[in-house]
Short mmCIF file of C-alpha atoms in Angstrom, two decimals:
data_model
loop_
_atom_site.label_atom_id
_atom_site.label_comp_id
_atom_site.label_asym_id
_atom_site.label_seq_id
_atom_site.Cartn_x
_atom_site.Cartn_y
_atom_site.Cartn_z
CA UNK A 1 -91.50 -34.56 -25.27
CA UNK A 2 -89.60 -31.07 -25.55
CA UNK A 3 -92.17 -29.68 -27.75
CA UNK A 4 -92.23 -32.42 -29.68
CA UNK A 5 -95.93 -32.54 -30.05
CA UNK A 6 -96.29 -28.55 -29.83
CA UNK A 7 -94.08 -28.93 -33.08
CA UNK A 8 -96.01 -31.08 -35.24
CA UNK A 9 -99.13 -29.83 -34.34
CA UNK A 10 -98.09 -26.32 -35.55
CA UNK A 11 -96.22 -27.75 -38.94
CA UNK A 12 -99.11 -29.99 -39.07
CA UNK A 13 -102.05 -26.96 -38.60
CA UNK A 14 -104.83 -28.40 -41.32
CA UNK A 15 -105.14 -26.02 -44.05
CA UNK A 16 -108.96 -24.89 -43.30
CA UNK A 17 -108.72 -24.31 -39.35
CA UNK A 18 -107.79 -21.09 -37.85
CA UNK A 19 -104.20 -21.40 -37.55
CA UNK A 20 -103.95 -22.92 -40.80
CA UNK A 21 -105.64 -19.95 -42.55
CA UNK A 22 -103.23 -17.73 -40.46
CA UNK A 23 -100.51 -19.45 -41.41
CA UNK A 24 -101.50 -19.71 -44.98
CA UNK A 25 -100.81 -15.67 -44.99
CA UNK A 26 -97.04 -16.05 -44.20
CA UNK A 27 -94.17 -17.65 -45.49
CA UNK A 28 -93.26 -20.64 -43.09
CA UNK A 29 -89.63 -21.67 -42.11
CA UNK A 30 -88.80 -24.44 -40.02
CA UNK A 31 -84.73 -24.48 -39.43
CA UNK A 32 -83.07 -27.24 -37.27
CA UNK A 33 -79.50 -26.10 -37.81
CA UNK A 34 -78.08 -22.84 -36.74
CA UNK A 35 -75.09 -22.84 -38.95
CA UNK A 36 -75.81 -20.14 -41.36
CA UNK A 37 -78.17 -18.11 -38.85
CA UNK A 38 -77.73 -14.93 -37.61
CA UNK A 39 -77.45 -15.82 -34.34
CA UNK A 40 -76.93 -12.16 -33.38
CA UNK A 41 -79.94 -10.88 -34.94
CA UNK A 42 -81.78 -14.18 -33.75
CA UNK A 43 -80.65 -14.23 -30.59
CA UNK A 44 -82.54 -16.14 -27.81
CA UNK A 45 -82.02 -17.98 -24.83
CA UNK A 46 -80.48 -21.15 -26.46
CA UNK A 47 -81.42 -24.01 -23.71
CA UNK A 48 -84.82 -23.40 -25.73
CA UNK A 49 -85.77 -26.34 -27.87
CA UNK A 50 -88.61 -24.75 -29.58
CA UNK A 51 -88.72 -21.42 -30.42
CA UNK A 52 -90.62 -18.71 -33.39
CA UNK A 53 -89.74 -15.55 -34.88
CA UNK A 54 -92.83 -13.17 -36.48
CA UNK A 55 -90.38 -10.69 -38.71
CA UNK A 56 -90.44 -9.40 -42.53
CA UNK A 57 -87.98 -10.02 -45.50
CA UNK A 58 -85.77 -6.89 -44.28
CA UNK A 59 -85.16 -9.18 -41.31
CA UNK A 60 -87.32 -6.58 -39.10
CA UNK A 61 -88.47 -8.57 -35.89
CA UNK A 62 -91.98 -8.22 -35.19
CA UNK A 63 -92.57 -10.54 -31.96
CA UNK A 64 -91.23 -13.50 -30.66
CA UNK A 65 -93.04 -16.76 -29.24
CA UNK A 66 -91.73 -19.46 -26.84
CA UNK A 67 -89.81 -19.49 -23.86
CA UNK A 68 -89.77 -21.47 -21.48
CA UNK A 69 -88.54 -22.20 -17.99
CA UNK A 70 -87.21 -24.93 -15.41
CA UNK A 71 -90.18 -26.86 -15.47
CA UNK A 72 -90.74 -27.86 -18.51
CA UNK A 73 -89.82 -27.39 -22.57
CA UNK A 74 -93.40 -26.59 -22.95
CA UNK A 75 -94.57 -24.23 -20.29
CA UNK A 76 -95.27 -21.35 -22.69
CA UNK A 77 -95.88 -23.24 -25.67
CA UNK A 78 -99.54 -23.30 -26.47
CA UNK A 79 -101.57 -23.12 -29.50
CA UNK A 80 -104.47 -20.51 -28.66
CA UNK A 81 -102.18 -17.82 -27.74
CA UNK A 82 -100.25 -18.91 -30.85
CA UNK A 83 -102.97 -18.01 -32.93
CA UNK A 84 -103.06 -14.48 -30.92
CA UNK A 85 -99.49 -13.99 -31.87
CA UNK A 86 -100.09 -14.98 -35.49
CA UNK A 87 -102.94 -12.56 -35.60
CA UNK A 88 -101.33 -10.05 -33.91
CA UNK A 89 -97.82 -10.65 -36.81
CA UNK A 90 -100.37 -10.18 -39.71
CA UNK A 91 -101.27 -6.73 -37.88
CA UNK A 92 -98.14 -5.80 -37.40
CA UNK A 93 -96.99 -6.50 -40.85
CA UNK A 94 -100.00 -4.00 -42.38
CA UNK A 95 -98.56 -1.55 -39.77
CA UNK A 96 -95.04 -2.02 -41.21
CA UNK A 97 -95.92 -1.52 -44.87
CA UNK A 98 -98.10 1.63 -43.66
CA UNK A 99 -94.48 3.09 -43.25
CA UNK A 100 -96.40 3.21 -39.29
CA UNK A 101 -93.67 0.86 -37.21
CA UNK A 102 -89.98 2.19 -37.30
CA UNK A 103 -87.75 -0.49 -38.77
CA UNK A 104 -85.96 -1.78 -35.27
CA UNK A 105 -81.58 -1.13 -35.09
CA UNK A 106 -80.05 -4.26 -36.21
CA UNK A 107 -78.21 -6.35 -34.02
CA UNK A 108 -74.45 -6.90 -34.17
CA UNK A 109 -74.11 -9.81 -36.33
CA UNK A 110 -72.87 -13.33 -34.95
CA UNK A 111 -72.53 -16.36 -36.79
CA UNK A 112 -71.51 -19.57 -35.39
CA UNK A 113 -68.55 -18.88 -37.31
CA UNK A 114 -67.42 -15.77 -35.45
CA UNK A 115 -67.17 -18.56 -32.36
CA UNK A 116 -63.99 -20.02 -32.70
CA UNK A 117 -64.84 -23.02 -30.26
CA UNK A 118 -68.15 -23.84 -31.89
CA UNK A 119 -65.93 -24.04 -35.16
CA UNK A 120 -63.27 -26.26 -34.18
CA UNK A 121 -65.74 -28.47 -32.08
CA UNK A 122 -68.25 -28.78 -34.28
CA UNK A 123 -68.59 -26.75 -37.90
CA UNK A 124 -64.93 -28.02 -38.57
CA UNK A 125 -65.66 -31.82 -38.02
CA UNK A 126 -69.69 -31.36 -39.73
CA UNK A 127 -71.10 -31.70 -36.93
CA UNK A 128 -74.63 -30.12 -35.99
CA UNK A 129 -74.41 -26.73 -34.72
CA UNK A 130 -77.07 -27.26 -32.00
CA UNK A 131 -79.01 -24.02 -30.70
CA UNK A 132 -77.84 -24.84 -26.45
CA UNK A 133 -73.69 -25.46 -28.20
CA UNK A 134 -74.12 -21.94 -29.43
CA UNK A 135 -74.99 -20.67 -25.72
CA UNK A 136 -72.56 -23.25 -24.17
CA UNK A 137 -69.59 -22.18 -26.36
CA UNK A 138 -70.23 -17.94 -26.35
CA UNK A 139 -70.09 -18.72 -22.30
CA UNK A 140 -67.17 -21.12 -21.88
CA UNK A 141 -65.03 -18.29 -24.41
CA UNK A 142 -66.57 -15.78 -21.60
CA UNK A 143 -65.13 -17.33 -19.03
CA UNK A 144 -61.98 -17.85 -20.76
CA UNK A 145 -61.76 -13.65 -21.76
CA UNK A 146 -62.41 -13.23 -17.89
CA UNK A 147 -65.66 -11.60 -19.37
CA UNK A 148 -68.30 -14.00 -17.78
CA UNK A 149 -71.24 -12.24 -15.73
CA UNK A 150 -72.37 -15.68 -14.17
CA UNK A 151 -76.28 -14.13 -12.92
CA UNK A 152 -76.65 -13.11 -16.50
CA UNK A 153 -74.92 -15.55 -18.31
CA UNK A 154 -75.17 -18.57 -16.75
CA UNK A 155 -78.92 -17.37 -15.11
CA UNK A 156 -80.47 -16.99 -18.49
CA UNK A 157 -84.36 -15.98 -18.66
CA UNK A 158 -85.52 -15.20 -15.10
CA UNK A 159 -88.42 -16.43 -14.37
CA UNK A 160 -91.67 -14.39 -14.31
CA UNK A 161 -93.11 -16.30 -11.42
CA UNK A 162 -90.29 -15.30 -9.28
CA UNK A 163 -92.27 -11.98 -9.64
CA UNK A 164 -94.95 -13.75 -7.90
CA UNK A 165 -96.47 -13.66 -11.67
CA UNK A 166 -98.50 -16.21 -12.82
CA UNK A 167 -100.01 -16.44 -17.01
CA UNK A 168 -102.63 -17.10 -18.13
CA UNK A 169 -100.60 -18.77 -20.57
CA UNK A 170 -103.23 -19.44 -23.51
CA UNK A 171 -103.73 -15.81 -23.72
CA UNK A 172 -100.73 -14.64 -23.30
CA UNK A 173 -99.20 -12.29 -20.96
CA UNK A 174 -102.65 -12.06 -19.51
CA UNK A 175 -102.22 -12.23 -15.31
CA UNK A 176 -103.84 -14.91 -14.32
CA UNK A 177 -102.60 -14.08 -10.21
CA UNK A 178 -100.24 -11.82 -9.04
CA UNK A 179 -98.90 -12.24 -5.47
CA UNK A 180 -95.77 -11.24 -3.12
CA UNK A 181 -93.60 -8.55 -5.52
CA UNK A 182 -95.91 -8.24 -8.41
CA UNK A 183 -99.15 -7.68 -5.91
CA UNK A 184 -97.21 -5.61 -3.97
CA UNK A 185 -96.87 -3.20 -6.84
CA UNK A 186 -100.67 -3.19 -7.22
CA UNK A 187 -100.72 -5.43 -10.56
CA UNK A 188 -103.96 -7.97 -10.63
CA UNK A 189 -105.25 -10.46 -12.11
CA UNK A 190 -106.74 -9.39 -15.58
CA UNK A 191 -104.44 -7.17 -16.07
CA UNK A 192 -102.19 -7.36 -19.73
CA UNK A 193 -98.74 -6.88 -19.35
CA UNK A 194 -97.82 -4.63 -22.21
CA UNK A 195 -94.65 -3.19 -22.10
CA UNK A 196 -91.47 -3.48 -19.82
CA UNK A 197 -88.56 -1.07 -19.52
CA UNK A 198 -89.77 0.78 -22.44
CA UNK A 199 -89.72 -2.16 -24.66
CA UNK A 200 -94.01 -3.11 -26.11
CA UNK A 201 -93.83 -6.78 -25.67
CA UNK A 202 -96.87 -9.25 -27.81
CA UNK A 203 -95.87 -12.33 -26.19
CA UNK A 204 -94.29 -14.19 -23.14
CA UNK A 205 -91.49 -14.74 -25.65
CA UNK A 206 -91.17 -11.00 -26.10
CA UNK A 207 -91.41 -10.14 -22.73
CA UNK A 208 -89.28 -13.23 -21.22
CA UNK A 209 -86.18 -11.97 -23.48
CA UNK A 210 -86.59 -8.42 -22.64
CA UNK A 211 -86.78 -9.06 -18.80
CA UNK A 212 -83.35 -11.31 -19.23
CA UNK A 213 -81.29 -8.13 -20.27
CA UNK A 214 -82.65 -6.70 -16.90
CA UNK A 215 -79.09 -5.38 -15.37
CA UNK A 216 -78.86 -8.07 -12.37
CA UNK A 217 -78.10 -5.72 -10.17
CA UNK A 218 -81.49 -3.55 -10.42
CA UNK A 219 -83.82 -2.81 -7.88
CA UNK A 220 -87.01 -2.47 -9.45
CA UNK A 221 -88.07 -2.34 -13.57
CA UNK A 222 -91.05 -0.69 -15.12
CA UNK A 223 -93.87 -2.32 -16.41
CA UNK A 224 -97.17 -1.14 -18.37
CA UNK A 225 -100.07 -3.16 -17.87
CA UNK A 226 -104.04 -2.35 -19.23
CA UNK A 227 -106.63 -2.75 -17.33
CA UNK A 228 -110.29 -1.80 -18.67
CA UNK A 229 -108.59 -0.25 -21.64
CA UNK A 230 -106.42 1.61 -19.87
CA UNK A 231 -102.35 1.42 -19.93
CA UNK A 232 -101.27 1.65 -16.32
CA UNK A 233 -97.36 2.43 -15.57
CA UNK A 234 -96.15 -0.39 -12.70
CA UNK A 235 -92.46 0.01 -10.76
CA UNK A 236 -92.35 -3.77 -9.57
CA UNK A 237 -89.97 -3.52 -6.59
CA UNK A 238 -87.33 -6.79 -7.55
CA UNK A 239 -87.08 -9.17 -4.53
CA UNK A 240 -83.57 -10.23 -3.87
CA UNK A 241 -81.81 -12.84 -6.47
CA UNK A 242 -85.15 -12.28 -8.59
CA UNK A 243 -82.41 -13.71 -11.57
CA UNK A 244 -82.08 -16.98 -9.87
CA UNK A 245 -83.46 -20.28 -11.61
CA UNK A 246 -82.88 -23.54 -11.69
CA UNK A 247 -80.09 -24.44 -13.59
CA UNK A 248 -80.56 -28.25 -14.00
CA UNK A 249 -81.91 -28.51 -17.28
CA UNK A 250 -79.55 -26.64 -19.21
CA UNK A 251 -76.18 -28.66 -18.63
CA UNK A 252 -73.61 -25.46 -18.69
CA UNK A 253 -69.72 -26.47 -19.59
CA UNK A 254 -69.55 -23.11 -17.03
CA UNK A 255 -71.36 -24.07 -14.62
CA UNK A 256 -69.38 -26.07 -10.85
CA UNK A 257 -71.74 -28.96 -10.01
CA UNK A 258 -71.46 -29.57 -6.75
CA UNK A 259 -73.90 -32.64 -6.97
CA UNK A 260 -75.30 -31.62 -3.25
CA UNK A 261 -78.27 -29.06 -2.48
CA UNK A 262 -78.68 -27.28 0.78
CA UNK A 263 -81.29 -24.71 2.85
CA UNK A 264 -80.15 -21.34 4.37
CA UNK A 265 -79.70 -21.51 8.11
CA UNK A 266 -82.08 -19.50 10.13
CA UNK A 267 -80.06 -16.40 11.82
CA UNK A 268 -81.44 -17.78 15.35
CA UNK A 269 -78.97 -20.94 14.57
CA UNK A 270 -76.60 -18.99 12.99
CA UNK A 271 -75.94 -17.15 15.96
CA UNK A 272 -76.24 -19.94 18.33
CA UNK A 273 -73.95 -21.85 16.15
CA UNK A 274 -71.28 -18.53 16.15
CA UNK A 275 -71.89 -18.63 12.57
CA UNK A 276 -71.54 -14.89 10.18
CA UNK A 277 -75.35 -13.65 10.37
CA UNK A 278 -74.96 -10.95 7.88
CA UNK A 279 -74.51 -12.03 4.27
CA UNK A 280 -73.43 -15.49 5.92
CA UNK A 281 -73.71 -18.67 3.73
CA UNK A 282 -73.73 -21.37 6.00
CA UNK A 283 -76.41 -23.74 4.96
CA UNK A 284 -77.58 -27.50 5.97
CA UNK A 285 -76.95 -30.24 3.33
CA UNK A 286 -80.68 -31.87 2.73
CA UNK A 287 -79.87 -33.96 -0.24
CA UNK A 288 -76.65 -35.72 -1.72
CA UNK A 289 -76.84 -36.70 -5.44
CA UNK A 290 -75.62 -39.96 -6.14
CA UNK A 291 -73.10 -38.81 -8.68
CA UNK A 292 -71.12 -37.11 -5.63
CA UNK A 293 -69.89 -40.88 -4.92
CA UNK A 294 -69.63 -41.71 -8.39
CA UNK A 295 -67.45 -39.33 -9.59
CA UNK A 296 -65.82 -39.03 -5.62
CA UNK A 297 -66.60 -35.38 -5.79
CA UNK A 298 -67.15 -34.82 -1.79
CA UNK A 299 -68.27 -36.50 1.42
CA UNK A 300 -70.85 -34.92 2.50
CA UNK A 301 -74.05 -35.97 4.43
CA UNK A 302 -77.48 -34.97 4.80
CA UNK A 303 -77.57 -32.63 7.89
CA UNK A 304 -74.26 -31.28 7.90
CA UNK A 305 -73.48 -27.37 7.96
CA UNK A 306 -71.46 -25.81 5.42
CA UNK A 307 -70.53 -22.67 6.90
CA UNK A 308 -67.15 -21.41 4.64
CA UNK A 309 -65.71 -22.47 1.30
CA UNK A 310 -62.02 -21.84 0.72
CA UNK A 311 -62.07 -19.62 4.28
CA UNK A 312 -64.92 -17.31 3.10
CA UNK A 313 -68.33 -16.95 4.97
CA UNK A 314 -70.56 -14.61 3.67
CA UNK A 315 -70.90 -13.08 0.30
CA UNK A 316 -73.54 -10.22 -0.97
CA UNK A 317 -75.54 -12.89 -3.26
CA UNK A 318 -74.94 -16.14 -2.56
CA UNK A 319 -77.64 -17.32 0.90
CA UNK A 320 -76.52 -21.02 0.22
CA UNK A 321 -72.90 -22.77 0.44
CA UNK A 322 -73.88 -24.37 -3.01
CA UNK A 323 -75.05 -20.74 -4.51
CA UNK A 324 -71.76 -19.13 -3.29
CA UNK A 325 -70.00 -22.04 -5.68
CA UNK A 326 -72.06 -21.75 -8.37
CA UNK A 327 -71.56 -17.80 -8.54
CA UNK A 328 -67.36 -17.49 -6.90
CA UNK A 329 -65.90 -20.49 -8.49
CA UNK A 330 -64.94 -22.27 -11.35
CA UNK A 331 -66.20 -25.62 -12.69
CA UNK A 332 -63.29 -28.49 -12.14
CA UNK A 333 -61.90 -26.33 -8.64
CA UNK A 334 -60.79 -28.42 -6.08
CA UNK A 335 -62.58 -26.42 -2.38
CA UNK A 336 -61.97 -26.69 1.05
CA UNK A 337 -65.62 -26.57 2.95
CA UNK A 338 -65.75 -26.19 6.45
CA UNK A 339 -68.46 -27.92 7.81
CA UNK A 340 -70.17 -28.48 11.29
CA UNK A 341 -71.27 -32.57 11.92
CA UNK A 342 -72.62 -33.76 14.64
CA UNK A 343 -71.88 -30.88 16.59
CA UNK A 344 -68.15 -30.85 15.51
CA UNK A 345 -66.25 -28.37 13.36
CA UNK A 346 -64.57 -30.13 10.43
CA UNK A 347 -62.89 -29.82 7.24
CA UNK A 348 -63.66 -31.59 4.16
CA UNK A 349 -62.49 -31.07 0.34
CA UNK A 350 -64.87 -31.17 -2.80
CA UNK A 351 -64.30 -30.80 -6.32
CA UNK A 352 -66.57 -29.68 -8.37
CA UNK A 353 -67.11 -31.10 -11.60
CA UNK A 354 -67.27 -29.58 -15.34
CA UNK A 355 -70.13 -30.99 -17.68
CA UNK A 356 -68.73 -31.26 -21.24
CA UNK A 357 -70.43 -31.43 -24.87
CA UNK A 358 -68.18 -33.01 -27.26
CA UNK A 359 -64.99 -31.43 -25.81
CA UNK B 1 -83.87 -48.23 -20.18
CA UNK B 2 -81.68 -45.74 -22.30
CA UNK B 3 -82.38 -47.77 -25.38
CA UNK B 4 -85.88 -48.28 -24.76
CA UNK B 5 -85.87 -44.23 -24.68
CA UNK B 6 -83.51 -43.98 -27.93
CA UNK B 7 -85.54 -46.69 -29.52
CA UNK B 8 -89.13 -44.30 -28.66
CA UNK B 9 -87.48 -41.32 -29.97
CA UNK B 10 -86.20 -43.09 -33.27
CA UNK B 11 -89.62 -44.38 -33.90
CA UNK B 12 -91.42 -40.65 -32.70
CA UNK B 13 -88.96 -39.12 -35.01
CA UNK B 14 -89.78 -41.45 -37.69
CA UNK B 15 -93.57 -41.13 -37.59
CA UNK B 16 -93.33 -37.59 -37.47
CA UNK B 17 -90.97 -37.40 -40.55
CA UNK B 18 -93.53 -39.60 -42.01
CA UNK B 19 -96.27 -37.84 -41.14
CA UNK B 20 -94.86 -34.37 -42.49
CA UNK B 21 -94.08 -35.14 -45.55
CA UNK B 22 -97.42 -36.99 -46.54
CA UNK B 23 -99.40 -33.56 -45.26
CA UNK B 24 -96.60 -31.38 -47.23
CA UNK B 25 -97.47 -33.08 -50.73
CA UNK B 26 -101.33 -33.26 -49.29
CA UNK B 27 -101.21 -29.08 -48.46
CA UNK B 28 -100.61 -26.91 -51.23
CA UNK B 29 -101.32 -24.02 -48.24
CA UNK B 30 -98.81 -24.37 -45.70
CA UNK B 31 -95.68 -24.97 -46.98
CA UNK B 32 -92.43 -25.05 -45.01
CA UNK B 33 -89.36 -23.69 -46.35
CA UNK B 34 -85.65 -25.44 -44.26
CA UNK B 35 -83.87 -22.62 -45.61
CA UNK B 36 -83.47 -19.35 -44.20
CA UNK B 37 -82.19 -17.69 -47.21
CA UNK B 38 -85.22 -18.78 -49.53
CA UNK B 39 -87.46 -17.67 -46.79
CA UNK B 40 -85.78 -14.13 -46.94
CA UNK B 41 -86.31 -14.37 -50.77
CA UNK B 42 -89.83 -15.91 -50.55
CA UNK B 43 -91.14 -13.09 -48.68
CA UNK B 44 -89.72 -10.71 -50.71
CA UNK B 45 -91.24 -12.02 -53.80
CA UNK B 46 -94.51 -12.36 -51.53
CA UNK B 47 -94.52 -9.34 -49.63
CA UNK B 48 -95.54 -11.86 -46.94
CA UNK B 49 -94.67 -11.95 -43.12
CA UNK B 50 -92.34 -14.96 -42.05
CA UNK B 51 -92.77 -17.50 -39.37
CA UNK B 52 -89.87 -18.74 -38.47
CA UNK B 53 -89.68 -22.20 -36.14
CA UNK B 54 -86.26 -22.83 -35.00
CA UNK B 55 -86.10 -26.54 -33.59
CA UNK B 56 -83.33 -28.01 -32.22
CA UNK B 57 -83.09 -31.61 -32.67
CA UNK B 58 -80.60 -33.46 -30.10
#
């Protein structure tokens, strides 16, 4: 339903219940088109299809709410810890009249009509300027300036359970379990995530847009978490491509579909197959998407290795042929793999293909 | 298939539609502004806090 339902039950709150009388003690805005909007000020990851803002009439940002990930529109979206994050606004607000909360720096401004793509493809012909065209267009002009960062741009809004973090999502950034990295740093469940890098976060939607401006290439980021009352500091050792997510939802212009997916080789076979160990790609195809024969993209099969892509073997971040593409090369490149079938070494081309939204 | 889905989503969109605007003219409490501007101006005049929904509509 992408939120859908989560939607209507929110503009819908009756009057007398809870989150009706909450909502009763704010002015409500519900905006569907982004072409007058800050989008700067308001930024967000824009594959969202649902997503809130708690802020004041000097356009001072108080929380967010939403997020989501690869599973589903709705993961984060629920109406208890709503409430909490109404509640929590109202508080806020009090504070900010108090003269107690420092009025945040501004963004730099960015309207959809600083984007000159999003104006000629869709503000010049009055068409809609959709939230995900806003993200699609800022990262196809990145790639075109050269000034594309592909595990930040393209990897929007890591996700938390990568961390081995699991919510208790209708309260919030309450743990509900913590295991491999986020255990390993002693963090359990109960605890409140409070702040990270510095930054007090309210909600999963303040935290999940804090942890994507996480410089990819850290090692570890600093979290505060309270436990019996108590605000405990937390260095959460990253595991390696903790940025990585799965990508099919959100349709990038940017992104090389390769329309095949594919599992690391062990280094046992690697080395019995006189494959590169260290840093090395080479990965076995387990599943071919139909659109590879539709749109005659490659010829590969289920079980075959794909140990180099134009010559290269290995790379620093990529563990997977198809990962290596995503990250190297451009969408609409025309590859040579070099794959091992049957026990033989071949070569075989593949081009990837470029998604496109009224282009 | 497709327009089975297209046809679901047109009637969804419809009810909802429906639905919202019979509870806006029921609720004098809750009432939701589709400008951003007048928001910014509402609150002002208000001295309330805003909640703002962004919802993008394919």
């Amino acid at each position: 339903m992408a939120g859908r339902a989560f939607d209507a039950q929110v503009v819908l709150s009756p009057p007398d219940s809870p989150r009706g009388k909450l909502l009763s003690q704010y002015v409500c805005a519900r905006l569907t088109r982004m072409d007058d909007i800050d989008a700067g000020l308001l930024d967000r990851d824009w594959n969202n299809t649902l997503y809130y803002f708690i802020m004041n009439a000097e356009e001072h940002i108080y929380l967010r709410y939403g997020g989501r990930d690869s599973r589903s529109p709705d993961s984060y979206l629920n109406l208890s810890s709503l409430e909490l994050a109404l509640e929590k606004g109202l508080e806020l607000h009090r504070q900010f009249q108090r003269g107690e909360l420092k009025a945040s720096v501004r963004a730099k401004p960015l309207f959809p009509r600083d984007i000159p793509l999003l104006v000629e493809r869709t503000l010049a012909r009055n068409a809609c300027v959709e939230c995900h065209l806003i993200g699609d267009y800022l990262n196809v002009q990145r790639e075109q300036e050269a000034k594309l960062d592909k595990r930040a741009h393209m990897y929007r809004s890591p996700d938390i359970r990568g961390l081995g973090i699991e919510l208790d999502v209708p309260k919030g950034l309450l743990v509900k379990s913590a295991r491999e990295a986020a255990a390993a740093a002693g963090i359990q469940p109960g605890d409140r995530i409070a702040a990270i890098e510095g930054t007090t976060v309210w909600t999963f939607g303040d935290f999940q847009h804090r942890y994507d401006t996480v410089d990819r290439n850290a090692k570890e980021i600093n979290l505060i978490v309270e436990r019996n009352g108590k605000r405990l500091p937390v260095s959460l050792a990253l595991p390696k491509r903790w940025w990585w997510t799965d990508l099919t939802f959100r349709q990038w212009t940017i992104e090389p579909r390769v329309y095949f997916e594919s599992v690391p080789l062990a280094e046992e076979e690697k080395r019995a197959l006189g494959l590169s160990v260290s840093g090395g790609f080479s990965s076995r195809v387990k599943h071919v998407d139909m659109f590879a024969e539709m749109t005659q993209s490659h010829s590969l099969r289920v079980g075959d290795i794909v140990f180099a892509v134009d010559g290269v073997e290995s790379d620093e971040e990529a563990h997977t042929a198809e990962l290596f593409i995503k990250l190297r090369k451009s969408a609409g490149q025309t590859l040579m793999l070099e794959v091992i079938r049957d026990g033989k070494r071949m070569k075989t081309q593949l081009k990837t293909y470029r998604m496109s939204f009224r282009k | 298939m497709r327009r089975r889905e297209i046809l679901l989503s047109a009637v969804l969109t419809a009810g909802w539609l429906a639905a919202a605007s019979h509870y806006s003219a029921q609720s004098d409490d809750i009432r939701w502004i589709d400008n951003y501007r007048e928001a910014i101006q509402e609150a002002k005049r208000t001295q309330k806090p805003i909640f703002l929904e962004f919802r993008c509509e394919p």
